Amino acid sequence: MEPKRELSSVDLAALATELSRYEGAKLDKAYLYDEDMLRLKLRDFDRGRVELLIEVGENKQAHVADPERVPDAPGRPPEFAMMLRNRIESADLVSVSQYEFDRILVFEFERPDQNTTLVVELFGDGNVAVLDGNGEVVRSLETVRLKSRTVAPGSPYEFPKSRLNPLEVDYDTFEARMEQSDTDVVRTVATQLNLGGFWGEELCRRAGVEKAMDIDDAGESEYRAIHRELMDLAEALRSGQFDPRVYVELDEDAESDEDRPLTERGRVVDVSPVVLEERSDLHSQAFDSFNAALSEYFYRLTEQAQREEEGGGRERPEFEAEIEKEKRIIEQQEQAIEGFEEEAESLRRKAEICYARYDLIDEVLSTIQNAREQDRPWNEIGETLAAGAEQGIPAAEAVVDVDGSEGTVTVDVDDERITLDATTGVEKNADRLYQEAKRVEGKKEGAREAIEDTRERLEAVKKRREAWEEEPEPEPEPDEGQEDIDWLSRADIPVRQPEHWYEEFRWFHTSDGYLVIGGRNADQNEALVKKYLNKHDRFFHTQAHGGPVTILKASGPSEPSSAVDWPESSLEEAAQFAVAYSSVWKDGRGAGDAYMVEPDQVSKTPESGEYLEKGGFAIRGDREYFRDLASRVTVGITCDDETRVIGGPPSAIEPKAETTITLEPGKFAQNDAAVKCYREFKSRFADESFVRKIASADRIQEFLPPGGSDLMD
């Protein structure tokens, strides 16, 4: 059985209950390890030293740890840890809570000069966000810019969209949710109640209900049995009446070795605040608190990983982790379909309200349209409607907001908040809502196709596992001295990332090994020509206005320079680099032209009567042109000599990188495209923590052109 590496929503509900007992403790110090583990050292009046560990990497955990098992403090605290110390050192921990029923913990700290909130995301890629007293993000381990939410410095923190909290569901709501399903009982409990697959199976087993029973065959007796078990679980989580267990797969002949703790006699595979029926076939060790169980579990889990790494031999790929990942994706896709259905139903209801309350909505729209015909400004219209609401005018009372920038009005009617186009009538607004409902429903088909694709991937992983288990001879573990190392499959990739002088600029090495550097802005364009353009280099620029100064270097800044017989491939790659990072990309064009000149043709002195803006240069003499160069950029990750992100023309990057992604001008904003690349790279490497360390979305973004992009592969 693959060990559990992430805490569930049920685990976090129990953990929040126990951690709330430390409210009032004062923070002494904050530490950050390997960009994914946070250690908060606190002093509690009753308990003394308290060590809180939070990990958001491969293992997603949070718990109070045994002080003897806490890692030594890192030598030099990183910037994130220093920022955290400045904000919450000597602050009081005033509350610990779970957000909704999500895998999110919220820690509130108070200090006389400022209040600070730590939001710990133990789902997806994991994250820790530090918020100020107004709820704005001061700093986060990862910047998130998605269509659904944003977590970025200076922006209000956005929690994920709220879903049903199963611990607060009464029987009538429970029954209604169950009857909305068309699958079996366990999947219904897992998806409709936001509990996930494992707890769906656990509740069915506790209730004595066959999990594979078709939902059409289930009735009130089955529903009430499952709901009763759910409410018992909710009460235990609220009251803190736990029976924490760590579950262990014992080694051979270990059962008789009773002198050692159970967790030392085998492999830990699960931890829970309550006894699990689904783990009744395993041995378990009881603990006095869930925190103590978590501390023991993750300590032993780390030990196991180290032993397996040191043991050598053929390392078993993490098939079970892949299988669980695909199962989680299927679960999320099923939940997405449910969300589409709910959204479409909400849109249809809003459209129906438009007709049901036609007179009221028509009066709102007509009032705004008449005012606009008289050239009255939007803010004045909003003030007039607010005054009308105070006078008790029904149409004005329904108005919540008037947005002149969008030309919309938002109303609250029949318990629904509806945003209307203020420039059209009731019928067109209702029709728009109906059409939007149809569009949302259309997403369900795409989601169903995606589920089928995921199920195919799941079966493929299972087949790979079977083939691996049937392999007669183990393959030797490759060492770093061998040429052909399968870096994508390695479980632990060492990080080697020396600093280079040119990294402040855009840069890449051509397929022939020559360095190319380009400016990111006007200041860097100036610096490149004044400080780094030597007589044997070559200067490139696009024919289109708005592009980086691009220099093909014959040598480094402090190296002796001599004339170079430039390979044509290097010249073309430097020219393509100049095109890709210019306005050609930003304008969405698929190709552009660039020219090359020698350094003595580049001057900061304009022709008589002309003016050169900052970052601009005068070019004198003949130019060598490179025509119709493709707007393409490839980003990749290198593993052999150095471990880092690289990016540039495809022909230069693909031979050097272990894996690559090619982009072209498209619709995704620069930061969104970087996030997509980051997630794709994580899916390709077995060592996801390696990708997190050397190829975060921010680092990938440094190699993407300004403007929209699409991933080609």
mmCIF file of C-alpha atoms in Angstrom, residues 264-558:
data_model
loop_
_atom_site.group_PDB
_atom_site.id
_atom_site.type_symbol
_atom_site.label_atom_id
_atom_site.label_comp_id
_atom_site.label_asym_id
_atom_site.label_seq_id
_atom_site.Cartn_x
_atom_site.Cartn_y
_atom_site.Cartn_z
ATOM 1 C CA GLU A 264 9.426 0.795 14.141
ATOM 2 C CA ARG A 265 8.529 -2.721 13.045
ATOM 3 C CA GLY A 266 7.119 -1.974 9.617
ATOM 4 C CA ARG A 267 6.040 0.657 7.110
ATOM 5 C CA VAL A 268 3.623 3.381 8.209
ATOM 6 C CA VAL A 269 0.891 3.787 5.603
ATOM 7 C CA ASP A 270 -1.869 5.902 7.177
ATOM 8 C CA VAL A 271 -2.754 8.146 10.107
ATOM 9 C CA SER A 272 -6.205 9.129 11.332
ATOM 10 C CA PRO A 273 -7.874 10.959 14.247
ATOM 11 C CA VAL A 274 -10.360 8.070 14.558
ATOM 12 C CA VAL A 275 -10.315 4.296 14.142
ATOM 13 C CA LEU A 276 -10.820 3.344 10.487
ATOM 14 C CA GLU A 277 -12.922 0.381 9.382
ATOM 15 C CA GLU A 278 -11.222 0.556 5.978
ATOM 16 C CA ARG A 279 -7.864 -0.137 7.670
ATOM 17 C CA SER A 280 -9.058 -2.994 9.883
ATOM 18 C CA ASP A 281 -6.739 -5.408 8.059
ATOM 19 C CA LEU A 282 -3.688 -3.436 9.254
ATOM 20 C CA HIS A 283 -1.999 -3.147 12.636
ATOM 21 C CA SER A 284 -2.401 0.191 14.377
ATOM 22 C CA GLN A 285 -0.712 2.075 17.188
ATOM 23 C CA ALA A 286 -2.814 4.366 19.394
ATOM 24 C CA PHE A 287 -1.734 7.853 20.520
ATOM 25 C CA ASP A 288 -2.918 10.310 23.143
ATOM 26 C CA SER A 289 -3.475 13.101 20.605
ATOM 27 C CA PHE A 290 -3.835 13.472 16.864
ATOM 28 C CA ASN A 291 -0.826 15.822 16.832
ATOM 29 C CA ALA A 292 1.299 13.111 18.435
ATOM 30 C CA ALA A 293 0.095 10.586 15.863
ATOM 31 C CA LEU A 294 0.882 12.974 13.010
ATOM 32 C CA SER A 295 4.325 13.728 14.404
ATOM 33 C CA GLU A 296 5.174 10.025 14.647
ATOM 34 C CA TYR A 297 3.680 9.212 11.251
ATOM 35 C CA PHE A 298 5.521 11.832 9.213
ATOM 36 C CA TYR A 299 8.785 11.236 11.109
ATOM 37 C CA ARG A 300 8.616 7.527 10.262
ATOM 38 C CA LEU A 301 7.530 8.299 6.683
ATOM 39 C CA THR A 302 10.663 10.415 6.185
ATOM 40 C CA GLU A 303 12.806 7.638 7.690
ATOM 41 C CA GLN A 304 11.260 5.116 5.280
ATOM 42 C CA ALA A 305 12.031 7.314 2.287
ATOM 43 C CA GLN A 306 15.654 7.668 3.400
ATOM 44 C CA ARG A 307 16.045 3.920 3.921
ATOM 45 C CA GLU A 308 14.585 3.154 0.505
ATOM 46 C CA GLU A 309 16.883 5.720 -1.095
ATOM 47 C CA GLU A 310 19.972 4.330 0.613
ATOM 48 C CA GLY A 311 18.999 0.715 0.010
ATOM 49 C CA GLY A 312 19.899 0.791 -3.681
ATOM 50 C CA GLY A 313 18.713 -1.851 -6.087
ATOM 51 C CA ARG A 314 15.738 -1.431 -8.320
ATOM 52 C CA GLU A 315 13.584 1.361 -6.963
ATOM 53 C CA ARG A 316 9.890 0.783 -7.310
ATOM 54 C CA PRO A 317 8.188 3.584 -9.243
ATOM 55 C CA GLU A 318 5.355 5.217 -7.328
ATOM 56 C CA PHE A 319 2.588 3.477 -9.224
ATOM 57 C CA GLU A 320 0.187 3.750 -6.303
ATOM 58 C CA ALA A 321 0.760 7.495 -6.063
ATOM 59 C CA GLU A 322 0.044 7.841 -9.797
ATOM 60 C CA ILE A 323 -3.071 5.721 -9.442
ATOM 61 C CA GLU A 324 -4.310 7.803 -6.522
ATOM 62 C CA LYS A 325 -3.545 10.967 -8.475
ATOM 63 C CA GLU A 326 -5.636 9.828 -11.452
ATOM 64 C CA LYS A 327 -8.439 8.777 -9.106
ATOM 65 C CA ARG A 328 -8.390 12.229 -7.503
ATOM 66 C CA ILE A 329 -8.531 13.822 -10.951
ATOM 67 C CA ILE A 330 -11.577 11.709 -11.845
ATOM 68 C CA GLU A 331 -13.178 12.750 -8.575
ATOM 69 C CA GLN A 332 -12.474 16.413 -9.305
ATOM 70 C CA GLN A 333 -13.826 16.056 -12.843
ATOM 71 C CA GLU A 334 -17.014 14.524 -11.508
ATOM 72 C CA GLN A 335 -17.315 17.420 -9.081
ATOM 73 C CA ALA A 336 -16.754 19.835 -11.967
ATOM 74 C CA ILE A 337 -19.682 18.306 -13.851
ATOM 75 C CA GLU A 338 -21.796 18.760 -10.760
ATOM 76 C CA GLY A 339 -20.641 22.378 -10.589
ATOM 77 C CA PHE A 340 -21.567 22.963 -14.238
ATOM 78 C CA GLU A 341 -25.045 21.596 -13.567
ATOM 79 C CA GLU A 342 -25.478 23.877 -10.556
ATOM 80 C CA GLU A 343 -24.203 26.919 -12.453
ATOM 81 C CA ALA A 344 -26.475 26.247 -15.441
ATOM 82 C CA GLU A 345 -29.477 25.797 -13.148
ATOM 83 C CA SER A 346 -28.668 29.093 -11.405
ATOM 84 C CA LEU A 347 -28.442 30.918 -14.745
ATOM 85 C CA ARG A 348 -31.781 29.477 -15.910
ATOM 86 C CA ARG A 349 -33.410 30.517 -12.660
ATOM 87 C CA LYS A 350 -32.096 34.050 -13.085
ATOM 88 C CA ALA A 351 -33.481 34.148 -16.616
ATOM 89 C CA GLU A 352 -36.865 32.939 -15.358
ATOM 90 C CA ILE A 353 -36.867 35.614 -12.654
ATOM 91 C CA CYS A 354 -36.328 38.242 -15.355
ATOM 92 C CA TYR A 355 -39.678 37.255 -16.867
ATOM 93 C CA ALA A 356 -41.423 36.557 -13.546
ATOM 94 C CA ARG A 357 -40.470 40.023 -12.248
ATOM 95 C CA TYR A 358 -40.619 41.680 -15.646
ATOM 96 C CA ASP A 359 -42.188 44.969 -14.508
ATOM 97 C CA LEU A 360 -39.709 45.594 -11.696
ATOM 98 C CA ILE A 361 -36.620 44.762 -13.779
ATOM 99 C CA ASP A 362 -37.934 46.726 -16.762
ATOM 100 C CA GLU A 363 -38.398 49.757 -14.484
ATOM 101 C CA VAL A 364 -34.771 49.482 -13.304
ATOM 102 C CA LEU A 365 -33.404 49.190 -16.831
ATOM 103 C CA SER A 366 -35.649 51.932 -18.236
ATOM 104 C CA THR A 367 -34.669 54.314 -15.436
ATOM 105 C CA ILE A 368 -30.983 53.879 -16.215
ATOM 106 C CA GLN A 369 -31.462 54.081 -19.987
ATOM 107 C CA ASN A 370 -33.528 57.270 -19.736
ATOM 108 C CA ALA A 371 -30.901 58.840 -17.488
ATOM 109 C CA ARG A 372 -28.126 57.930 -19.908
ATOM 110 C CA GLU A 373 -30.070 59.441 -22.813
ATOM 111 C CA GLN A 374 -30.004 62.686 -20.812
ATOM 112 C CA ASP A 375 -26.186 62.324 -20.499
ATOM 113 C CA ARG A 376 -26.326 61.835 -16.752
ATOM 114 C CA PRO A 377 -23.109 60.227 -15.435
ATOM 115 C CA TRP A 378 -23.186 56.713 -14.024
ATOM 116 C CA ASN A 379 -22.217 57.736 -10.493
ATOM 117 C CA GLU A 380 -25.110 60.208 -10.398
ATOM 118 C CA ILE A 381 -27.486 57.464 -11.557
ATOM 119 C CA GLY A 382 -26.251 55.244 -8.733
ATOM 120 C CA GLU A 383 -26.771 58.023 -6.194
ATOM 121 C CA THR A 384 -30.314 58.660 -7.487
ATOM 122 C CA LEU A 385 -31.207 54.984 -7.182
ATOM 123 C CA ALA A 386 -29.751 54.864 -3.660
ATOM 124 C CA ALA A 387 -31.912 57.841 -2.701
ATOM 125 C CA GLY A 388 -34.937 56.096 -4.203
ATOM 126 C CA ALA A 389 -34.194 53.008 -2.116
ATOM 127 C CA GLU A 390 -34.235 55.124 1.045
ATOM 128 C CA GLN A 391 -37.672 56.379 0.009
ATOM 129 C CA GLY A 392 -38.931 52.794 -0.313
ATOM 130 C CA ILE A 393 -39.235 52.643 -4.120
ATOM 131 C CA PRO A 394 -39.238 48.862 -4.886
ATOM 132 C CA ALA A 395 -37.243 49.082 -8.139
ATOM 133 C CA ALA A 396 -34.557 51.207 -6.481
ATOM 134 C CA GLU A 397 -34.457 48.923 -3.414
ATOM 135 C CA ALA A 398 -33.637 45.981 -5.686
ATOM 136 C CA VAL A 399 -30.491 47.650 -7.060
ATOM 137 C CA VAL A 400 -27.243 46.489 -5.434
ATOM 138 C CA ASP A 401 -24.647 48.089 -7.712
ATOM 139 C CA VAL A 402 -24.345 50.229 -10.838
ATOM 140 C CA ASP A 403 -21.089 49.743 -12.769
ATOM 141 C CA GLY A 404 -20.492 52.409 -15.383
ATOM 142 C CA SER A 405 -17.221 50.876 -16.572
ATOM 143 C CA GLU A 406 -19.075 47.717 -17.608
ATOM 144 C CA GLY A 407 -22.462 49.280 -18.325
ATOM 145 C CA THR A 408 -24.186 46.903 -15.923
ATOM 146 C CA VAL A 409 -26.609 46.995 -13.025
ATOM 147 C CA THR A 410 -26.803 44.293 -10.340
ATOM 148 C CA VAL A 411 -30.120 43.572 -8.632
ATOM 149 C CA ASP A 412 -31.288 41.330 -5.794
ATOM 150 C CA VAL A 413 -34.630 39.783 -6.743
ATOM 151 C CA ASP A 414 -36.292 36.704 -5.211
ATOM 152 C CA ASP A 415 -33.118 35.712 -3.328
ATOM 153 C CA GLU A 416 -31.010 35.824 -6.492
ATOM 154 C CA ARG A 417 -28.321 38.368 -7.371
ATOM 155 C CA ILE A 418 -28.484 39.104 -11.104
ATOM 156 C CA THR A 419 -26.106 41.275 -13.131
ATOM 157 C CA LEU A 420 -27.878 42.842 -16.116
ATOM 158 C CA ASP A 421 -26.716 44.701 -19.207
ATOM 159 C CA ALA A 422 -28.151 48.157 -18.509
ATOM 160 C CA THR A 423 -28.146 49.110 -22.191
ATOM 161 C CA THR A 424 -30.660 46.443 -23.319
ATOM 162 C CA GLY A 425 -34.107 45.262 -22.301
ATOM 163 C CA VAL A 426 -35.461 42.462 -20.140
ATOM 164 C CA GLU A 427 -35.854 40.001 -23.036
ATOM 165 C CA LYS A 428 -32.276 40.335 -24.246
ATOM 166 C CA ASN A 429 -30.918 39.979 -20.719
ATOM 167 C CA ALA A 430 -33.009 36.859 -20.139
ATOM 168 C CA ASP A 431 -31.937 35.417 -23.489
ATOM 169 C CA ARG A 432 -28.275 36.085 -22.630
ATOM 170 C CA LEU A 433 -28.691 34.187 -19.364
ATOM 171 C CA TYR A 434 -30.366 31.263 -21.148
ATOM 172 C CA GLN A 435 -27.568 31.156 -23.729
ATOM 173 C CA GLU A 436 -24.949 31.264 -20.987
ATOM 174 C CA ALA A 437 -26.702 28.352 -19.257
ATOM 175 C CA LYS A 438 -26.529 26.362 -22.510
ATOM 176 C CA ARG A 439 -22.839 27.195 -22.876
ATOM 177 C CA VAL A 440 -22.115 26.031 -19.320
ATOM 178 C CA GLU A 441 -24.061 22.812 -19.872
ATOM 179 C CA GLY A 442 -21.977 22.246 -22.983
ATOM 180 C CA LYS A 443 -18.904 22.075 -20.770
ATOM 181 C CA LYS A 444 -20.271 18.872 -19.240
ATOM 182 C CA GLU A 445 -19.609 16.946 -22.438
ATOM 183 C CA GLY A 446 -16.015 18.110 -22.490
ATOM 184 C CA ALA A 447 -15.662 17.131 -18.839
ATOM 185 C CA ARG A 448 -17.120 13.674 -19.536
ATOM 186 C CA GLU A 449 -14.616 13.183 -22.366
ATOM 187 C CA ALA A 450 -11.839 14.302 -20.017
ATOM 188 C CA ILE A 451 -12.964 11.701 -17.467
ATOM 189 C CA GLU A 452 -12.685 8.990 -20.111
ATOM 190 C CA ASP A 453 -9.164 10.176 -20.956
ATOM 191 C CA THR A 454 -8.235 10.089 -17.270
ATOM 192 C CA ARG A 455 -9.659 6.592 -16.898
ATOM 193 C CA GLU A 456 -7.528 5.482 -19.847
ATOM 194 C CA ARG A 457 -4.439 6.952 -18.159
ATOM 195 C CA LEU A 458 -5.410 5.154 -14.959
ATOM 196 C CA GLU A 459 -5.595 1.829 -16.768
ATOM 197 C CA ALA A 460 -2.249 2.557 -18.443
ATOM 198 C CA VAL A 461 -0.599 3.103 -15.041
ATOM 199 C CA LYS A 462 -2.063 -0.159 -13.770
ATOM 200 C CA LYS A 463 -0.682 -1.991 -16.798
ATOM 201 C CA ARG A 464 2.759 -0.431 -16.278
ATOM 202 C CA ARG A 465 2.643 -1.596 -12.674
ATOM 203 C CA GLU A 466 1.808 -5.141 -13.758
ATOM 204 C CA ALA A 467 4.647 -5.123 -16.308
ATOM 205 C CA TRP A 468 7.111 -3.798 -13.718
ATOM 206 C CA GLU A 469 6.129 -6.454 -11.199
ATOM 207 C CA GLU A 470 6.616 -9.172 -13.831
ATOM 208 C CA GLU A 471 10.105 -7.885 -14.733
ATOM 209 C CA PRO A 472 12.482 -10.740 -13.754
ATOM 210 C CA GLU A 473 15.757 -8.842 -13.269
ATOM 211 C CA PRO A 474 16.127 -5.545 -11.426
ATOM 212 C CA GLU A 475 17.855 -2.790 -13.355
ATOM 213 C CA PRO A 476 20.903 -1.232 -11.669
ATOM 214 C CA GLU A 477 20.479 2.275 -10.273
ATOM 215 C CA PRO A 478 22.300 4.673 -12.611
ATOM 216 C CA ASP A 479 24.863 6.948 -11.056
ATOM 217 C CA GLU A 480 25.567 10.505 -12.072
ATOM 218 C CA GLY A 481 28.711 9.511 -13.924
ATOM 219 C CA GLN A 482 26.773 7.630 -16.579
ATOM 220 C CA GLU A 483 25.814 9.524 -19.709
ATOM 221 C CA ASP A 484 22.255 8.333 -20.194
ATOM 222 C CA ILE A 485 20.424 8.977 -16.956
ATOM 223 C CA ASP A 486 16.653 8.907 -17.010
ATOM 224 C CA TRP A 487 16.247 12.131 -15.051
ATOM 225 C CA LEU A 488 12.476 12.184 -15.478
ATOM 226 C CA SER A 489 12.139 8.925 -13.553
ATOM 227 C CA ARG A 490 14.689 9.632 -10.826
ATOM 228 C CA ALA A 491 13.140 9.995 -7.393
ATOM 229 C CA ASP A 492 15.766 12.456 -6.124
ATOM 230 C CA ILE A 493 17.631 14.866 -8.430
ATOM 231 C CA PRO A 494 20.483 16.875 -6.862
ATOM 232 C CA VAL A 495 20.220 20.638 -7.399
ATOM 233 C CA ARG A 496 23.259 22.299 -9.015
ATOM 234 C CA GLN A 497 22.545 25.919 -9.881
ATOM 235 C CA PRO A 498 25.592 28.248 -9.914
ATOM 236 C CA GLU A 499 25.024 31.941 -10.560
ATOM 237 C CA HIS A 500 26.138 33.598 -13.837
ATOM 238 C CA TRP A 501 26.690 37.277 -14.628
ATOM 239 C CA TYR A 502 24.226 37.311 -17.525
ATOM 240 C CA GLU A 503 21.177 35.996 -15.636
ATOM 241 C CA GLU A 504 19.803 39.492 -15.007
ATOM 242 C CA PHE A 505 19.181 39.757 -18.783
ATOM 243 C CA ARG A 506 17.268 37.557 -21.198
ATOM 244 C CA TRP A 507 19.747 34.904 -22.314
ATOM 245 C CA PHE A 508 20.376 31.551 -23.958
ATOM 246 C CA HIS A 509 23.272 29.614 -25.476
ATOM 247 C CA THR A 510 23.075 28.832 -29.179
ATOM 248 C CA SER A 511 23.253 25.286 -30.463
ATOM 249 C CA ASP A 512 26.959 26.008 -31.150
ATOM 250 C CA GLY A 513 27.554 27.139 -27.547
ATOM 251 C CA TYR A 514 27.692 30.935 -27.986
ATOM 252 C CA LEU A 515 25.989 33.176 -25.438
ATOM 253 C CA VAL A 516 23.158 35.474 -26.545
ATOM 254 C CA ILE A 517 21.877 38.204 -24.203
ATOM 255 C CA GLY A 518 18.927 40.577 -24.621
ATOM 256 C CA GLY A 519 17.449 43.519 -22.735
ATOM 257 C CA ARG A 520 14.243 43.263 -20.713
ATOM 258 C CA ASN A 521 13.602 47.020 -20.784
ATOM 259 C CA ALA A 522 15.043 50.339 -21.988
ATOM 260 C CA ASP A 523 17.521 50.545 -19.086
ATOM 261 C CA GLN A 524 18.940 47.110 -19.875
ATOM 262 C CA ASN A 525 19.102 47.945 -23.602
ATOM 263 C CA GLU A 526 21.261 50.956 -22.696
ATOM 264 C CA ALA A 527 23.484 48.891 -20.392
ATOM 265 C CA LEU A 528 24.000 46.115 -22.931
ATOM 266 C CA VAL A 529 25.347 48.478 -25.585
ATOM 267 C CA LYS A 530 27.432 50.600 -23.213
ATOM 268 C CA LYS A 531 28.944 47.813 -21.079
ATOM 269 C CA TYR A 532 28.693 44.492 -22.879
ATOM 270 C CA LEU A 533 28.871 45.097 -26.660
ATOM 271 C CA ASN A 534 32.460 44.300 -27.739
ATOM 272 C CA LYS A 535 34.064 44.694 -31.144
ATOM 273 C CA HIS A 536 33.815 41.049 -32.206
ATOM 274 C CA ASP A 537 30.197 40.593 -31.052
ATOM 275 C CA ARG A 538 27.134 40.944 -33.272
ATOM 276 C CA PHE A 539 24.162 43.251 -32.652
ATOM 277 C CA PHE A 540 20.610 42.117 -33.571
ATOM 278 C CA HIS A 541 17.271 43.907 -33.575
ATOM 279 C CA THR A 542 13.858 43.394 -35.102
ATOM 280 C CA GLN A 543 12.655 45.337 -38.093
ATOM 281 C CA ALA A 544 9.462 46.009 -36.091
ATOM 282 C CA HIS A 545 9.537 48.741 -33.458
ATOM 283 C CA GLY A 546 9.659 47.604 -29.829
ATOM 284 C CA GLY A 547 12.158 44.846 -29.277
ATOM 285 C CA PRO A 548 15.158 43.969 -27.122
ATOM 286 C CA VAL A 549 18.731 44.827 -27.921
ATOM 287 C CA THR A 550 20.173 41.389 -28.680
ATOM 288 C CA ILE A 551 23.903 40.649 -28.596
ATOM 289 C CA LEU A 552 25.614 37.491 -29.826
ATOM 290 C CA LYS A 553 28.722 37.337 -27.629
ATOM 291 C CA ALA A 554 32.141 36.306 -28.931
ATOM 292 C CA SER A 555 33.438 36.121 -25.346
ATOM 293 C CA GLY A 556 32.581 36.929 -21.726
ATOM 294 C CA PRO A 557 33.051 40.405 -20.200
ATOM 295 C CA SER A 558 36.496 39.678 -18.708
#
